PDB file of C-alpha atoms in Angstrom:
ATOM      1  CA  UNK B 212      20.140   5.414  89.557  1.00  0.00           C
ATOM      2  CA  UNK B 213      19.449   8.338  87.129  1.00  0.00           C
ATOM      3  CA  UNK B 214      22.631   8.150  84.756  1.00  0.00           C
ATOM      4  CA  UNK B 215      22.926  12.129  84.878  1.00  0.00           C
ATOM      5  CA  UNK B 216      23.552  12.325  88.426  1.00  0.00           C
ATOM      6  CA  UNK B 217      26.473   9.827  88.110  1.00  0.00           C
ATOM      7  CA  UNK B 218      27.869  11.628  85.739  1.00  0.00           C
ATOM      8  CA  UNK B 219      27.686  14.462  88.084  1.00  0.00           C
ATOM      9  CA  UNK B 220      29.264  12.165  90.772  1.00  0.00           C
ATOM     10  CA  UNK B 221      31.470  11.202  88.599  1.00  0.00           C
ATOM     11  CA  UNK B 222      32.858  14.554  87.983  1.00  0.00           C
ATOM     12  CA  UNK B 223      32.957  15.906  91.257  1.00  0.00           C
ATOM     13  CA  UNK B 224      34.890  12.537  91.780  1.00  0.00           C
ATOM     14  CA  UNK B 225      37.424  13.768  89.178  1.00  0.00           C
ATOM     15  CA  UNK B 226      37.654  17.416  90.554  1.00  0.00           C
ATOM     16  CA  UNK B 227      38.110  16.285  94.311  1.00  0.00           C
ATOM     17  CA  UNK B 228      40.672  13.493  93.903  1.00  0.00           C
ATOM     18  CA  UNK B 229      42.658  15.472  91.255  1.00  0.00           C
ATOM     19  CA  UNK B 230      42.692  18.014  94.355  1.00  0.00           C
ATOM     20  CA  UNK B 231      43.677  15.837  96.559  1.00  0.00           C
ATOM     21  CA  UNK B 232      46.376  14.080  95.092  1.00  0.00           C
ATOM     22  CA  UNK B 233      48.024  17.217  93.617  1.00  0.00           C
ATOM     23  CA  UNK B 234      47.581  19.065  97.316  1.00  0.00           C
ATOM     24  CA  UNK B 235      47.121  16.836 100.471  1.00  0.00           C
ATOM     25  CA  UNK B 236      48.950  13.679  99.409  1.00  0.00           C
ATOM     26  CA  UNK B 237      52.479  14.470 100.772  1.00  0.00           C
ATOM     27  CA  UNK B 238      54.088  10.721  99.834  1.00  0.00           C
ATOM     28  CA  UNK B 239      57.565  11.989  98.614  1.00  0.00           C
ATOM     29  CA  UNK B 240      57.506   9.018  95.899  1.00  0.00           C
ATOM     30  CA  UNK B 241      54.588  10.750  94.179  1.00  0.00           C
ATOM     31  CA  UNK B 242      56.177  13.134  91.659  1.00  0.00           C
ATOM     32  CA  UNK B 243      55.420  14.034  87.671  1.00  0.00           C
ATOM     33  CA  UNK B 244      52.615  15.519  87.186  1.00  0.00           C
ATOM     34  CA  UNK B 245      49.434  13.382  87.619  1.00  0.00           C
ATOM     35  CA  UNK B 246      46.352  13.923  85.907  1.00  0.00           C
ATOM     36  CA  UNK B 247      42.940  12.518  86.767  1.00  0.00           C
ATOM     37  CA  UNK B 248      41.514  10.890  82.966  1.00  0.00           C
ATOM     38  CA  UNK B 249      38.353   9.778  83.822  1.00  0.00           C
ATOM     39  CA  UNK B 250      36.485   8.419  86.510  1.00  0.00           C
ATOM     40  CA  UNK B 251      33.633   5.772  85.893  1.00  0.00           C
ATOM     41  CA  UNK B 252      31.317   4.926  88.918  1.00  0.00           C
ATOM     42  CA  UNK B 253      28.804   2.031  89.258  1.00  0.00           C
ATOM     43  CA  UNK B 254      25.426   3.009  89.154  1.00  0.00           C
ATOM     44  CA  UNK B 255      25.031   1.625  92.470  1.00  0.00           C
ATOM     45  CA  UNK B 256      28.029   4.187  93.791  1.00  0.00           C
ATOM     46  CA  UNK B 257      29.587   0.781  95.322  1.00  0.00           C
ATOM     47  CA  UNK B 258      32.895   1.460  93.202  1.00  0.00           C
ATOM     48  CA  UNK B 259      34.603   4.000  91.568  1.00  0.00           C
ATOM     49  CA  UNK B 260      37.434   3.196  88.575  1.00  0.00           C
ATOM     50  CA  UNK B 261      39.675   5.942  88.359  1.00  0.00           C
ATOM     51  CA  UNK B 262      42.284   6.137  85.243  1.00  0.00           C
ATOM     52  CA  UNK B 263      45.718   8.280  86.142  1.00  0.00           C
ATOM     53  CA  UNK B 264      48.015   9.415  83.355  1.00  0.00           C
ATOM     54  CA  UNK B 265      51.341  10.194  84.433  1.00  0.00           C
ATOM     55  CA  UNK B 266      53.588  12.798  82.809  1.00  0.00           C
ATOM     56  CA  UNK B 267      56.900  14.540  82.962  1.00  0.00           C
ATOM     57  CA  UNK B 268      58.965  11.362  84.273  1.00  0.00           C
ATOM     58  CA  UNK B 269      60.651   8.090  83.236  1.00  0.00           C
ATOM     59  CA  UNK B 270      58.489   4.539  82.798  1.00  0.00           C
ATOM     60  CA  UNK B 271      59.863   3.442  86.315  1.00  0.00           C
ATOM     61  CA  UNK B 272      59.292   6.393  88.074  1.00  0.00           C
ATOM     62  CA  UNK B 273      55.695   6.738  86.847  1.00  0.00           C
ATOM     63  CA  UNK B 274      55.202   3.313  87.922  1.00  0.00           C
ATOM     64  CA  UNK B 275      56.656   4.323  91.411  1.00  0.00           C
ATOM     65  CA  UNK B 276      54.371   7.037  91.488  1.00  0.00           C
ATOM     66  CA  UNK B 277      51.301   5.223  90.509  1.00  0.00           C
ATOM     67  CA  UNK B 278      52.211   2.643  93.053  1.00  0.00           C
ATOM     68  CA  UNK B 279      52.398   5.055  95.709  1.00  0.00           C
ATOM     69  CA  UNK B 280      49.318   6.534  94.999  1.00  0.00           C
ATOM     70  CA  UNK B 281      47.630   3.505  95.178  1.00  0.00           C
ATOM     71  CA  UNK B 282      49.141   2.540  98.323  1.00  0.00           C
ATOM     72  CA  UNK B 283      47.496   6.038  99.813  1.00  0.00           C
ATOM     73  CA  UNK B 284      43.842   5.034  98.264  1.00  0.00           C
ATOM     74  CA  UNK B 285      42.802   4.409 101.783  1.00  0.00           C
ATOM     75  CA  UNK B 286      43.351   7.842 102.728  1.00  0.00           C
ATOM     76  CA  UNK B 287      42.523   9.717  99.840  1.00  0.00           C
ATOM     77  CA  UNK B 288      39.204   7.923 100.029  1.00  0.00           C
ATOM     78  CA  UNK B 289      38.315   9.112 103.739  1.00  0.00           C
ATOM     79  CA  UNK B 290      39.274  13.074 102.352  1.00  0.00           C
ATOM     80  CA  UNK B 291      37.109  12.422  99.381  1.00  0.00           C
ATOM     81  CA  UNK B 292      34.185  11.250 101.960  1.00  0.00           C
ATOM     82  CA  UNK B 293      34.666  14.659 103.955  1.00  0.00           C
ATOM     83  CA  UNK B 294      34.547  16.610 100.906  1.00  0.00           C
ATOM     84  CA  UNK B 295      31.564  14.760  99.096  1.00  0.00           C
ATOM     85  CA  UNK B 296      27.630  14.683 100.292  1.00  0.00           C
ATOM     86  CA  UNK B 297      26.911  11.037  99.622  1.00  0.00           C
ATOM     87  CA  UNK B 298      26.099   8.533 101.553  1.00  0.00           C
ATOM     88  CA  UNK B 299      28.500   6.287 101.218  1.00  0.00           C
ATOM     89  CA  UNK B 300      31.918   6.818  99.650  1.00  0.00           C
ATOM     90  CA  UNK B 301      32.697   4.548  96.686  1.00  0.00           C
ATOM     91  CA  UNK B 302      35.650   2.442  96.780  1.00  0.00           C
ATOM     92  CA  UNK B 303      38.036   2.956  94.782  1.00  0.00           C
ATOM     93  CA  UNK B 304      39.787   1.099  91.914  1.00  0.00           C
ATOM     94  CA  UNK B 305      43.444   3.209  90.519  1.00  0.00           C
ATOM     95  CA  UNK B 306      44.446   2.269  86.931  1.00  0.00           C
ATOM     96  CA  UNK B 307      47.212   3.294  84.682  1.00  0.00           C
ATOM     97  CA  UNK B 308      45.603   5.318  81.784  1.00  0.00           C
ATOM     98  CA  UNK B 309      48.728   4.520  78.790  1.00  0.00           C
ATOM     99  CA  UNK B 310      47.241   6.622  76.201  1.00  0.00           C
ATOM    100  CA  UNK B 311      49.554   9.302  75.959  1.00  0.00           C
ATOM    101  CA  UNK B 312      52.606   6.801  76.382  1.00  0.00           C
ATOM    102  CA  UNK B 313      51.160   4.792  73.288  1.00  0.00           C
ATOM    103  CA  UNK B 314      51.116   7.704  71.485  1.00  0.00           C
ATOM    104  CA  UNK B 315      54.653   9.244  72.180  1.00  0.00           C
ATOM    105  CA  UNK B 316      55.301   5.726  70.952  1.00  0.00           C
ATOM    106  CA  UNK B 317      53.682   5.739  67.714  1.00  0.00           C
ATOM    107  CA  UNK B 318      54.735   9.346  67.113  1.00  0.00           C
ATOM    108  CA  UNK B 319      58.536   8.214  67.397  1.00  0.00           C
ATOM    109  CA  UNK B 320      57.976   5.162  64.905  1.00  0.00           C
ATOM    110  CA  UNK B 321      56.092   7.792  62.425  1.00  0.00           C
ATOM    111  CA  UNK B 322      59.157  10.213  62.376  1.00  0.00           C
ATOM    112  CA  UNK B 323      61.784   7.360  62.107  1.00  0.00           C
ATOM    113  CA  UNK B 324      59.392   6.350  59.458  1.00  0.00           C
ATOM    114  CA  UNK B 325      59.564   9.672  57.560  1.00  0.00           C
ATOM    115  CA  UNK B 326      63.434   9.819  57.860  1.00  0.00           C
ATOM    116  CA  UNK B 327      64.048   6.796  55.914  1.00  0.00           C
TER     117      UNK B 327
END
């Protein structure tokens, strides 16, 4: 499949699911702010990985979160096939993007760092 419209799909992907978990997923443990990092689909639109970076809460609540939101793939999937014009709906695969937590991380070991 022609790489620029997957990374068209792959976009959209980010827009719509962004949208839905922010708007139409009403799962009370879902809270922090979630933010849609990137979305990589096969070229064969069989499977979607999409990376979630959770802010604004503790470790265990994040993981809650995340958990919850992973739990709910099953429906956000079926709104994401009413709101996209493909054929089929990938499936998708939720994973923790850590970036920003490994980098609060280093940040606090560079400024205990500096104080000595």
């Amino acid at each position: 499949m022609n790489s620029t419209r997957v990374e068209r799909i792959n976009s959209e992907i980010m827009r719509k699911v962004s949208d839905i978990i922010a708007n139409s997923l009403k799962d009370p443990r879902v809270t922090g702010i979630i933010s849609v990092t990137s979305v990589k689909t096969t070229p064969d639109l069989k499977f979607c990985k999409i990376a979630l970076s959770i802010y604004g809460v503790g470790s265990d609540i994040a993981d809650i979160s995340f958990n919850a939101i992973v739990a709910s793939k099953g429906f956000i999937r079926t709104t994401l096939s009413k709101q996209l014009d493909l054929r089929f709906t990938p499936e998708l695969i939720f994973e923790r993007d850590t970036g920003m937590d490994e980098a609060e991380k280093i940040e606090k070991l560079l400024a205990e760092i500096n104080k000595k």
